[in-house]
PDB file of N, CA and C in Angstrom:
ATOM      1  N   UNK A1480      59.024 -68.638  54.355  1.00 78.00           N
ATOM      2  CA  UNK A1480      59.028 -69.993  54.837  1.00 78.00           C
ATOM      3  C   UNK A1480      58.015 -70.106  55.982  1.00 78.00           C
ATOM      4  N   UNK A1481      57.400 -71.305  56.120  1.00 85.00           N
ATOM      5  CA  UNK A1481      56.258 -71.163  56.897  1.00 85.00           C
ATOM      6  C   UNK A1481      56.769 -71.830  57.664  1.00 85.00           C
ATOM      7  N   UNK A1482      56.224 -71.419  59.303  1.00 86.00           N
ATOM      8  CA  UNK A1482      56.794 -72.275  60.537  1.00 86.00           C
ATOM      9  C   UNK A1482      55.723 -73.198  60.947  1.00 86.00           C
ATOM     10  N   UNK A1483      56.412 -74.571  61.294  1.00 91.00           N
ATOM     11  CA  UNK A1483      55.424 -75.809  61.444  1.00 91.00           C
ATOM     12  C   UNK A1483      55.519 -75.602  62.682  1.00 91.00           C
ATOM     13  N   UNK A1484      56.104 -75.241  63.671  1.00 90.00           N
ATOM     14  CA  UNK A1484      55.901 -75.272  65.798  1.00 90.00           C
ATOM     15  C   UNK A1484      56.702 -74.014  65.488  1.00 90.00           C
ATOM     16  N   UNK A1485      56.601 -73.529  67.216  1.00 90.00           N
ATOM     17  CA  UNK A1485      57.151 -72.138  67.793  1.00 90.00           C
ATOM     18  C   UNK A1485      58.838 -72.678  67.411  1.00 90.00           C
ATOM     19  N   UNK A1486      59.456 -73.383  67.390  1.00 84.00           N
ATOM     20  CA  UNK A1486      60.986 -74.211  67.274  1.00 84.00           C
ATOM     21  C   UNK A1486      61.190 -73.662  65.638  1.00 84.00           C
ATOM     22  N   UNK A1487      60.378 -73.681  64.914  1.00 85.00           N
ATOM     23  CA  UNK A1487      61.078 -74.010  63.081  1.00 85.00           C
ATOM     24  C   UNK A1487      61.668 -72.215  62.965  1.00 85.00           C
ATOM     25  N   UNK A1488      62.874 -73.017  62.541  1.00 83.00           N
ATOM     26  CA  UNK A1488      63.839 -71.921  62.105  1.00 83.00           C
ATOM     27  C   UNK A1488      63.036 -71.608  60.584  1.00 83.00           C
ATOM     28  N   UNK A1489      62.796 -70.037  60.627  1.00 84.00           N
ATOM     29  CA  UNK A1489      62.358 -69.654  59.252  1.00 84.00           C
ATOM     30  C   UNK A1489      63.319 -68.732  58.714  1.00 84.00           C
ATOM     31  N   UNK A1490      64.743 -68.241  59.037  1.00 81.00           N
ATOM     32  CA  UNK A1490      65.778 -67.716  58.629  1.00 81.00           C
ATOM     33  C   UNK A1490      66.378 -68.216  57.811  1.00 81.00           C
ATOM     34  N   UNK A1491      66.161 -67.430  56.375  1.00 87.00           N
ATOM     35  CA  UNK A1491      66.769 -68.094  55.162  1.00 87.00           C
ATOM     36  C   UNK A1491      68.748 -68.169  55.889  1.00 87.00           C
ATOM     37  N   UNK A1492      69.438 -67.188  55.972  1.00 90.00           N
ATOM     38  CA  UNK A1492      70.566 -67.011  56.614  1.00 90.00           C
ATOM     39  C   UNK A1492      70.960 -67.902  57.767  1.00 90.00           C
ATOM     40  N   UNK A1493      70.185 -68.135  58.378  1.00 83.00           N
ATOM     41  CA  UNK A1493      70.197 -69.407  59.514  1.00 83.00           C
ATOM     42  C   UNK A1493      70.282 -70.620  59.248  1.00 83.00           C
ATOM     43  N   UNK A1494      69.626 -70.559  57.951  1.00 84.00           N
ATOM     44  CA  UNK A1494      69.348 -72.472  57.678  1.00 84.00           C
ATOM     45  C   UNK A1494      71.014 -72.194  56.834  1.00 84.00           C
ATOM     46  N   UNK A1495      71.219 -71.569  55.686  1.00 88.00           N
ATOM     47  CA  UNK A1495      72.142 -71.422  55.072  1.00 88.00           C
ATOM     48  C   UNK A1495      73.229 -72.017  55.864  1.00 88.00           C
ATOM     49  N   UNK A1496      73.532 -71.344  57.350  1.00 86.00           N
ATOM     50  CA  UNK A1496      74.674 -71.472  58.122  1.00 86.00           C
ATOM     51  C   UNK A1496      74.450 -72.820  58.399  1.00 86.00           C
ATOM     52  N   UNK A1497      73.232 -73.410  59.068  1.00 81.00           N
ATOM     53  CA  UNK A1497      73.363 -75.052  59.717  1.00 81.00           C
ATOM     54  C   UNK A1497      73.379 -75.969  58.330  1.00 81.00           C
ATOM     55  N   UNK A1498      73.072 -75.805  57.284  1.00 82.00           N
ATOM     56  CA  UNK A1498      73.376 -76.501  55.993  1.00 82.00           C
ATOM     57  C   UNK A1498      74.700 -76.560  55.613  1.00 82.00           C
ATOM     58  N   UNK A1499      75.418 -75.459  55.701  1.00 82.00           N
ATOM     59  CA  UNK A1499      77.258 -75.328  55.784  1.00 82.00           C
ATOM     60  C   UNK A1499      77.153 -76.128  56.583  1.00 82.00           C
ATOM     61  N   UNK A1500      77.690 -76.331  57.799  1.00 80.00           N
ATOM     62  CA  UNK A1500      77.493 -76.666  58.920  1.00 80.00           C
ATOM     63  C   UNK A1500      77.450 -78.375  58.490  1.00 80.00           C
ATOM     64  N   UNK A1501      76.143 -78.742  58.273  1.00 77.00           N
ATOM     65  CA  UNK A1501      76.173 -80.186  58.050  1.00 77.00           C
ATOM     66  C   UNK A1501      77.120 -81.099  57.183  1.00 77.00           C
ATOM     67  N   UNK A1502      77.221 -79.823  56.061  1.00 76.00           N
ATOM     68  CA  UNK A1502      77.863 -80.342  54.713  1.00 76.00           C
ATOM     69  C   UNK A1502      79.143 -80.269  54.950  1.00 76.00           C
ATOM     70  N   UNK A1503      79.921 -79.859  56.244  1.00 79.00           N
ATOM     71  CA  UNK A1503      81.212 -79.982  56.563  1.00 79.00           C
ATOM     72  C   UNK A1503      81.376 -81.211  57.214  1.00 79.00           C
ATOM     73  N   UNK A1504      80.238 -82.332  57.741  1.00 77.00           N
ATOM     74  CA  UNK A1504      80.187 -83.510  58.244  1.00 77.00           C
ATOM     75  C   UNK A1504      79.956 -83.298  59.379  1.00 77.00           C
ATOM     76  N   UNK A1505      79.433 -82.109  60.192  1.00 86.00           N
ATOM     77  CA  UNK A1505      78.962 -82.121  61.446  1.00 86.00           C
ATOM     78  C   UNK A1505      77.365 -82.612  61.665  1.00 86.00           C
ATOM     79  N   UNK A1506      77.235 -82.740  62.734  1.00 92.00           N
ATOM     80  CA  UNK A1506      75.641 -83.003  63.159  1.00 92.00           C
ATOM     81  C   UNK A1506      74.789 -81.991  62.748  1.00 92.00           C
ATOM     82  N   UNK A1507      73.572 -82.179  62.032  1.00 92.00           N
ATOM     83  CA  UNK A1507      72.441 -81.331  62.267  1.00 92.00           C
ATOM     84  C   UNK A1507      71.294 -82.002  63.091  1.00 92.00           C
ATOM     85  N   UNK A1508      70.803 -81.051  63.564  1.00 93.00           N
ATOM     86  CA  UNK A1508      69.867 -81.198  65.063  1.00 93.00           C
ATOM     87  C   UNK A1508      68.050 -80.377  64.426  1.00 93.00           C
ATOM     88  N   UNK A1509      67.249 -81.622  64.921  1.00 92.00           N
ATOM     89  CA  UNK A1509      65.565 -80.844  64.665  1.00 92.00           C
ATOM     90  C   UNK A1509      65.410 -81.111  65.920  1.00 92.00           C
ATOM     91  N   UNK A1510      65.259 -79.799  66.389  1.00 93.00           N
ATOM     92  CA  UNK A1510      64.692 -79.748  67.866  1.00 93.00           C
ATOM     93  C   UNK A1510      63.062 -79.419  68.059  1.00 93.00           C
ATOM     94  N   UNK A1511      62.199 -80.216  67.445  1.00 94.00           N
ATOM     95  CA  UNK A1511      60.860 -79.618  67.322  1.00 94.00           C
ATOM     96  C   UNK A1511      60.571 -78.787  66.748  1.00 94.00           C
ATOM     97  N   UNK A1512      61.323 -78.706  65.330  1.00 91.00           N
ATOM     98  CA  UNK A1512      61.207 -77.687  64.395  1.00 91.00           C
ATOM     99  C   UNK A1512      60.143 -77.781  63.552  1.00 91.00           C
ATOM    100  N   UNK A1513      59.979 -79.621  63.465  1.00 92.00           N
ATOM    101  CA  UNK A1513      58.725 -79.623  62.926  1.00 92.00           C
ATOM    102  C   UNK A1513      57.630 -80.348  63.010  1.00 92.00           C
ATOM    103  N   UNK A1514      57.839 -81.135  64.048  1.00 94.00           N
ATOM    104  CA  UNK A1514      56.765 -81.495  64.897  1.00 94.00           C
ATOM    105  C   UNK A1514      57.040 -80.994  66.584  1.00 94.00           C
ATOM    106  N   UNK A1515      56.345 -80.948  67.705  1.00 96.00           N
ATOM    107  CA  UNK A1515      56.339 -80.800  68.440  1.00 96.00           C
ATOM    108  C   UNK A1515      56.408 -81.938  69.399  1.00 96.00           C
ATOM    109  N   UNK A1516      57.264 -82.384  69.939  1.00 96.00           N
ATOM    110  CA  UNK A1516      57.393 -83.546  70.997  1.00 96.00           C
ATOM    111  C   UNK A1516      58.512 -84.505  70.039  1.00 96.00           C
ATOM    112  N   UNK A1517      59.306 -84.551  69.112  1.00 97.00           N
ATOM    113  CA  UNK A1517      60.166 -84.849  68.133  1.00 97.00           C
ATOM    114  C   UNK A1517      61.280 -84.104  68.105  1.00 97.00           C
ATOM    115  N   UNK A1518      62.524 -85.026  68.341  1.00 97.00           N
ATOM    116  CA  UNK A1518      63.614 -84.140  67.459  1.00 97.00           C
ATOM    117  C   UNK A1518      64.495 -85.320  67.017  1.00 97.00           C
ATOM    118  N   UNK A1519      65.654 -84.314  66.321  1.00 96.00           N
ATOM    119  CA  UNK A1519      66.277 -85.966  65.361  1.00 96.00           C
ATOM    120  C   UNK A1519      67.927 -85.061  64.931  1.00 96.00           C
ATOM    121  N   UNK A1520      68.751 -85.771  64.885  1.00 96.00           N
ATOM    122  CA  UNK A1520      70.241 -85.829  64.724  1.00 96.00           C
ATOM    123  C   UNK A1520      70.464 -85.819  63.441  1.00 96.00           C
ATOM    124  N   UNK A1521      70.887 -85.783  62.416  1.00 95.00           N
ATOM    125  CA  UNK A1521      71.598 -86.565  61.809  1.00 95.00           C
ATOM    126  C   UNK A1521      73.351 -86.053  60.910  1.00 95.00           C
ATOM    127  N   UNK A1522      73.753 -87.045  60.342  1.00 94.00           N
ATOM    128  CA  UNK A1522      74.990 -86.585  59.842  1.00 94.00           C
ATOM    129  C   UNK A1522      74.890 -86.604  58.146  1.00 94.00           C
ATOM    130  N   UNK A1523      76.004 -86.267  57.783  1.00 92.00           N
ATOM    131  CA  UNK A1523      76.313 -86.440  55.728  1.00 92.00           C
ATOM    132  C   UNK A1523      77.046 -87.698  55.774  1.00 92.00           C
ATOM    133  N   UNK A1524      76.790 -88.344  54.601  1.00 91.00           N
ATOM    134  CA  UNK A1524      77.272 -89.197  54.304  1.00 91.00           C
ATOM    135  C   UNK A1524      78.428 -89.185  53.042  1.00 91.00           C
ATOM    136  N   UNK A1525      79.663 -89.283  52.922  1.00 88.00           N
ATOM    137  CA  UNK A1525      80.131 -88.981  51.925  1.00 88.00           C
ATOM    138  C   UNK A1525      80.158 -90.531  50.770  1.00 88.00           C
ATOM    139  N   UNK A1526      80.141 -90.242  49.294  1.00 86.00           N
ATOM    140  CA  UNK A1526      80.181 -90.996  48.627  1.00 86.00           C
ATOM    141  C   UNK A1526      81.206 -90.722  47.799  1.00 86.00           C
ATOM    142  N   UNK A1527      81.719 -91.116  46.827  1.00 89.00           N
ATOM    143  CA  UNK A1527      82.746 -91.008  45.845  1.00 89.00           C
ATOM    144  C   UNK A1527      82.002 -90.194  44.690  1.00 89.00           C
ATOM    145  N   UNK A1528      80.216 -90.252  44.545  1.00 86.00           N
ATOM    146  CA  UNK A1528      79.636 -89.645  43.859  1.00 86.00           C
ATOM    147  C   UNK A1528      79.271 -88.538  44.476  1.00 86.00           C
ATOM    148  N   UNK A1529      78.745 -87.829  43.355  1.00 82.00           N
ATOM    149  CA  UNK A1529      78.167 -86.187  43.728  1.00 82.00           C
ATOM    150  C   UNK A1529      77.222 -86.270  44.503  1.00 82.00           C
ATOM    151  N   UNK A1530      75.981 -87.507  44.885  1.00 85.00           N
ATOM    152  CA  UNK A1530      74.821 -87.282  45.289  1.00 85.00           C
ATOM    153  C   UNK A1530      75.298 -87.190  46.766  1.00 85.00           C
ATOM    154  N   UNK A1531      74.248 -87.124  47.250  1.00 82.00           N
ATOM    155  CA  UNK A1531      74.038 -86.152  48.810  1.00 82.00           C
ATOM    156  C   UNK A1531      73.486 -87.928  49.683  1.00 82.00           C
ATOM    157  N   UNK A1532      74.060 -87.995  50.726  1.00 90.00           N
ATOM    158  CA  UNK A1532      72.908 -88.756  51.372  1.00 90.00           C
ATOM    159  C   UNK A1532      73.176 -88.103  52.971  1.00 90.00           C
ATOM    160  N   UNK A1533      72.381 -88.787  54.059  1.00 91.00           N
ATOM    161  CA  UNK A1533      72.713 -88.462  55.078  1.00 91.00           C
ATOM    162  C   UNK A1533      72.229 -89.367  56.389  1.00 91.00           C
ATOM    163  N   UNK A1534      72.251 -89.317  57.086  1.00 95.00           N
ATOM    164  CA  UNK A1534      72.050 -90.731  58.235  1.00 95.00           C
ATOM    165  C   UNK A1534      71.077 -90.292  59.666  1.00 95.00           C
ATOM    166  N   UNK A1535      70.047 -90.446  59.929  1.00 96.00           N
ATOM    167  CA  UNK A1535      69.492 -89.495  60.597  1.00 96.00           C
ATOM    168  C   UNK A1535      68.764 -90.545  61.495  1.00 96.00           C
ATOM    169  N   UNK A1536      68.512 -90.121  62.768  1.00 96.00           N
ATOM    170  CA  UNK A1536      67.317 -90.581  63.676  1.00 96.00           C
ATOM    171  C   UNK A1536      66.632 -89.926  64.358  1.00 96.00           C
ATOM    172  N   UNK A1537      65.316 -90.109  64.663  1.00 96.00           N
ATOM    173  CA  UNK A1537      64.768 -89.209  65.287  1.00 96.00           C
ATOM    174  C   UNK A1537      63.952 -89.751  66.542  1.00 96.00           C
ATOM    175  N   UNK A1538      63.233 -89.338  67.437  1.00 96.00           N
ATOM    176  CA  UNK A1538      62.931 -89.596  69.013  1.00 96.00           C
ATOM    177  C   UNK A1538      62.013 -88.695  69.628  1.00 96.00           C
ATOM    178  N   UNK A1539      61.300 -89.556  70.382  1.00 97.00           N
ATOM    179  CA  UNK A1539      60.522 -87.965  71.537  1.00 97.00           C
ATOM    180  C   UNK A1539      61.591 -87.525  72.047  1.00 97.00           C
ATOM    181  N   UNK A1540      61.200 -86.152  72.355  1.00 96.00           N
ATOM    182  CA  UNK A1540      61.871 -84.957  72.856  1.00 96.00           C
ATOM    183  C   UNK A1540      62.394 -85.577  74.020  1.00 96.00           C
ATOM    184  N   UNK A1541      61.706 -85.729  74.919  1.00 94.00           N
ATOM    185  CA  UNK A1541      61.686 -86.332  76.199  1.00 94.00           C
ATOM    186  C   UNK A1541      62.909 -87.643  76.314  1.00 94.00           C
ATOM    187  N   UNK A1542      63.375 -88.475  75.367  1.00 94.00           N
ATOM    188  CA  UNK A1542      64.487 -89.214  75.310  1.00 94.00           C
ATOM    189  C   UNK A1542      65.241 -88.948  74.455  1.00 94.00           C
ATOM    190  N   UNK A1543      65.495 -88.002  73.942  1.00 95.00           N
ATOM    191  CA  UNK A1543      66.227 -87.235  73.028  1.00 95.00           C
ATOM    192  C   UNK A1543      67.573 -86.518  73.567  1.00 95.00           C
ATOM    193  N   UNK A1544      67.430 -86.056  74.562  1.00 90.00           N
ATOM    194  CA  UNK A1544      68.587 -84.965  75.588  1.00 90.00           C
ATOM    195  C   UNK A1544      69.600 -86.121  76.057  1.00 90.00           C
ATOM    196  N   UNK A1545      68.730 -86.776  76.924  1.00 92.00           N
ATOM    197  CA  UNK A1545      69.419 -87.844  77.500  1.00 92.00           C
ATOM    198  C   UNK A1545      70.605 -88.714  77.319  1.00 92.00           C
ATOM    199  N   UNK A1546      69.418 -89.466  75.457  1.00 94.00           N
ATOM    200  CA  UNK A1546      70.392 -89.662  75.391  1.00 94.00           C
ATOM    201  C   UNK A1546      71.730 -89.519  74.566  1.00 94.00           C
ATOM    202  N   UNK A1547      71.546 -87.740  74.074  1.00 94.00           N
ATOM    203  CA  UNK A1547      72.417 -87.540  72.801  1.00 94.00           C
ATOM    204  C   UNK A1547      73.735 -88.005  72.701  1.00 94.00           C
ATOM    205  N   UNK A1548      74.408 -87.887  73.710  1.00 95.00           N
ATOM    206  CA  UNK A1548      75.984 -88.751  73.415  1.00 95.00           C
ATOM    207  C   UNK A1548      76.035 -89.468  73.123  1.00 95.00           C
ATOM    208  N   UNK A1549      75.115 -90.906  73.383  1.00 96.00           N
ATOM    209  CA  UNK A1549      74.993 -91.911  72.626  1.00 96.00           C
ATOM    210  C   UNK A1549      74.562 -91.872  71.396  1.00 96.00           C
ATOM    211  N   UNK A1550      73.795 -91.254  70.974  1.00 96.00           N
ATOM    212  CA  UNK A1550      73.041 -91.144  69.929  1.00 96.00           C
ATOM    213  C   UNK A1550      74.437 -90.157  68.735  1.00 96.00           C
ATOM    214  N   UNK A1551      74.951 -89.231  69.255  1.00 95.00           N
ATOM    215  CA  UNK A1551      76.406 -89.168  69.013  1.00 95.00           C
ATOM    216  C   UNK A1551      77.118 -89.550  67.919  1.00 95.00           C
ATOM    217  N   UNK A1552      77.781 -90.537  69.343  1.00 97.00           N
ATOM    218  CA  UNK A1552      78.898 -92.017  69.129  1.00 97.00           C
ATOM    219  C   UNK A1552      77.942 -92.815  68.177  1.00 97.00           C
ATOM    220  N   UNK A1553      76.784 -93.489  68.064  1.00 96.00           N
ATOM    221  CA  UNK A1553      76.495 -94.224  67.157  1.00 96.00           C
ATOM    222  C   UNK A1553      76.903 -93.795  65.784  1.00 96.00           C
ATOM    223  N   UNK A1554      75.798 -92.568  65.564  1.00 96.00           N
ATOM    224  CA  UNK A1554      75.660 -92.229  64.268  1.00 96.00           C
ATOM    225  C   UNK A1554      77.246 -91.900  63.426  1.00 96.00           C
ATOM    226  N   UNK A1555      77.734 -91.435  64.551  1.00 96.00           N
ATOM    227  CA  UNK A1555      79.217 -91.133  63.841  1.00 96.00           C
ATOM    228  C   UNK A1555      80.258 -92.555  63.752  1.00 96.00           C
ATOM    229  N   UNK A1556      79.998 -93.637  64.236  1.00 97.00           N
ATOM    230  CA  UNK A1556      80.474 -94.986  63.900  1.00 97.00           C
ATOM    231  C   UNK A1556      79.578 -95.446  62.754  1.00 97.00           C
ATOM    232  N   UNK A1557      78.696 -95.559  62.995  1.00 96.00           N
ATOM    233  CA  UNK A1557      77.739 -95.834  61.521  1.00 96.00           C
ATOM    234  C   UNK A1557      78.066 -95.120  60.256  1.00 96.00           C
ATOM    235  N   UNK A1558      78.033 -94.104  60.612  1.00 95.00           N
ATOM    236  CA  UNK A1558      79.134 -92.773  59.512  1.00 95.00           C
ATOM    237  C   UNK A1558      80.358 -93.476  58.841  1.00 95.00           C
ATOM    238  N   UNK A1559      81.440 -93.354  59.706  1.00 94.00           N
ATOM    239  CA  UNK A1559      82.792 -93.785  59.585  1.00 94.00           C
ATOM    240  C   UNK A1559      82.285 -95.380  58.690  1.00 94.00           C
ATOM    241  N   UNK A1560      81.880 -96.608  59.166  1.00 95.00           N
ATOM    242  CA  UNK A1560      81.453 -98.173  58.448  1.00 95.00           C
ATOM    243  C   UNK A1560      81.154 -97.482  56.951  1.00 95.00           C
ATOM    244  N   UNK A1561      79.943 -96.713  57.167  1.00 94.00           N
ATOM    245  CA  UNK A1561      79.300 -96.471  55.775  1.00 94.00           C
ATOM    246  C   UNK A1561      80.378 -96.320  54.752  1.00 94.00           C
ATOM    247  N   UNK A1562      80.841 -94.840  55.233  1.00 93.00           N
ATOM    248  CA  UNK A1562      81.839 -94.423  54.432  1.00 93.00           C
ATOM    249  C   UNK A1562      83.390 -95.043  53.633  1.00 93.00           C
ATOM    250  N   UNK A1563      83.420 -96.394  54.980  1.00 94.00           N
ATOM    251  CA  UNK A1563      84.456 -96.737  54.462  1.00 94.00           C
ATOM    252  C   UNK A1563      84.425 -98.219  53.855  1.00 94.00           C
ATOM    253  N   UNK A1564      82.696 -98.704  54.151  1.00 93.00           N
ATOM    254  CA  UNK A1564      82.068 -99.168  52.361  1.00 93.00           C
ATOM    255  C   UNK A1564      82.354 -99.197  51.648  1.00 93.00           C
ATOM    256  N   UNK A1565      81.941 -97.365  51.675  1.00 89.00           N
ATOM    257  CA  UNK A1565      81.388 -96.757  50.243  1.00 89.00           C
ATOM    258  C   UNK A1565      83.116 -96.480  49.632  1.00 89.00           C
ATOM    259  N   UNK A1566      84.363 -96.963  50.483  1.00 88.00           N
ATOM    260  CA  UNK A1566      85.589 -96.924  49.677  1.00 88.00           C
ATOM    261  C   UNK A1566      85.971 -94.942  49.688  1.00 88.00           C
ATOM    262  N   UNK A1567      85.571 -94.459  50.843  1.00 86.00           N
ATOM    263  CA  UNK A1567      85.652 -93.265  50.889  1.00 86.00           C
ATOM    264  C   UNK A1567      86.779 -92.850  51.715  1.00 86.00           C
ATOM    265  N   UNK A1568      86.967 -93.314  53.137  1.00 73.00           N
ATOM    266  CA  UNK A1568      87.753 -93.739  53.746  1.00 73.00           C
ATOM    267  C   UNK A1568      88.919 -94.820  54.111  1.00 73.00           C
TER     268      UNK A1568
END
């Protein structure tokens, strides 16, 4: 796997774990993994179907830390609406 910045995880075993990880409905995090001055949140989205989706935003680095709790609480209320749309919840 080729690394795009000094940040990109190239551990097949590593990504494996934060892919579990997501697919249990937790946050996954790009911390300048693949651009440099960028990172981005996001969550899974569950559907009643098999397909995959997921809900993501991304930000300069630099307002990114700040303001992750918010950034948080959104995505995981946006989560919860979606889902309970999509008749999942």
């Amino acid at each position: 796997m080729r690394a795009h910045t000094r940040n990109t995880n190239t551990s097949v075993e590593d990504l494996v774990k934060l892919a579990d990880t997501a697919l249990q409905g937790e946050f996954a995090f790009d911390r300048e993994e693949y651009e440099e001055g960028v990172c981005a949140i996001a969550l899974p989205i569950q559907t009643l179907s098999s397909d995959n989706y997921a809900l993501a935003l991304s930000m300069p680095t630099k307002r990114f830390q700040d303001r992750l709790p918010l950034l948080r609480e959104a995505l995981r209320q946006a989560q919860r609406a979606i889902e309970m749309a999509a008749g999942v919840t």
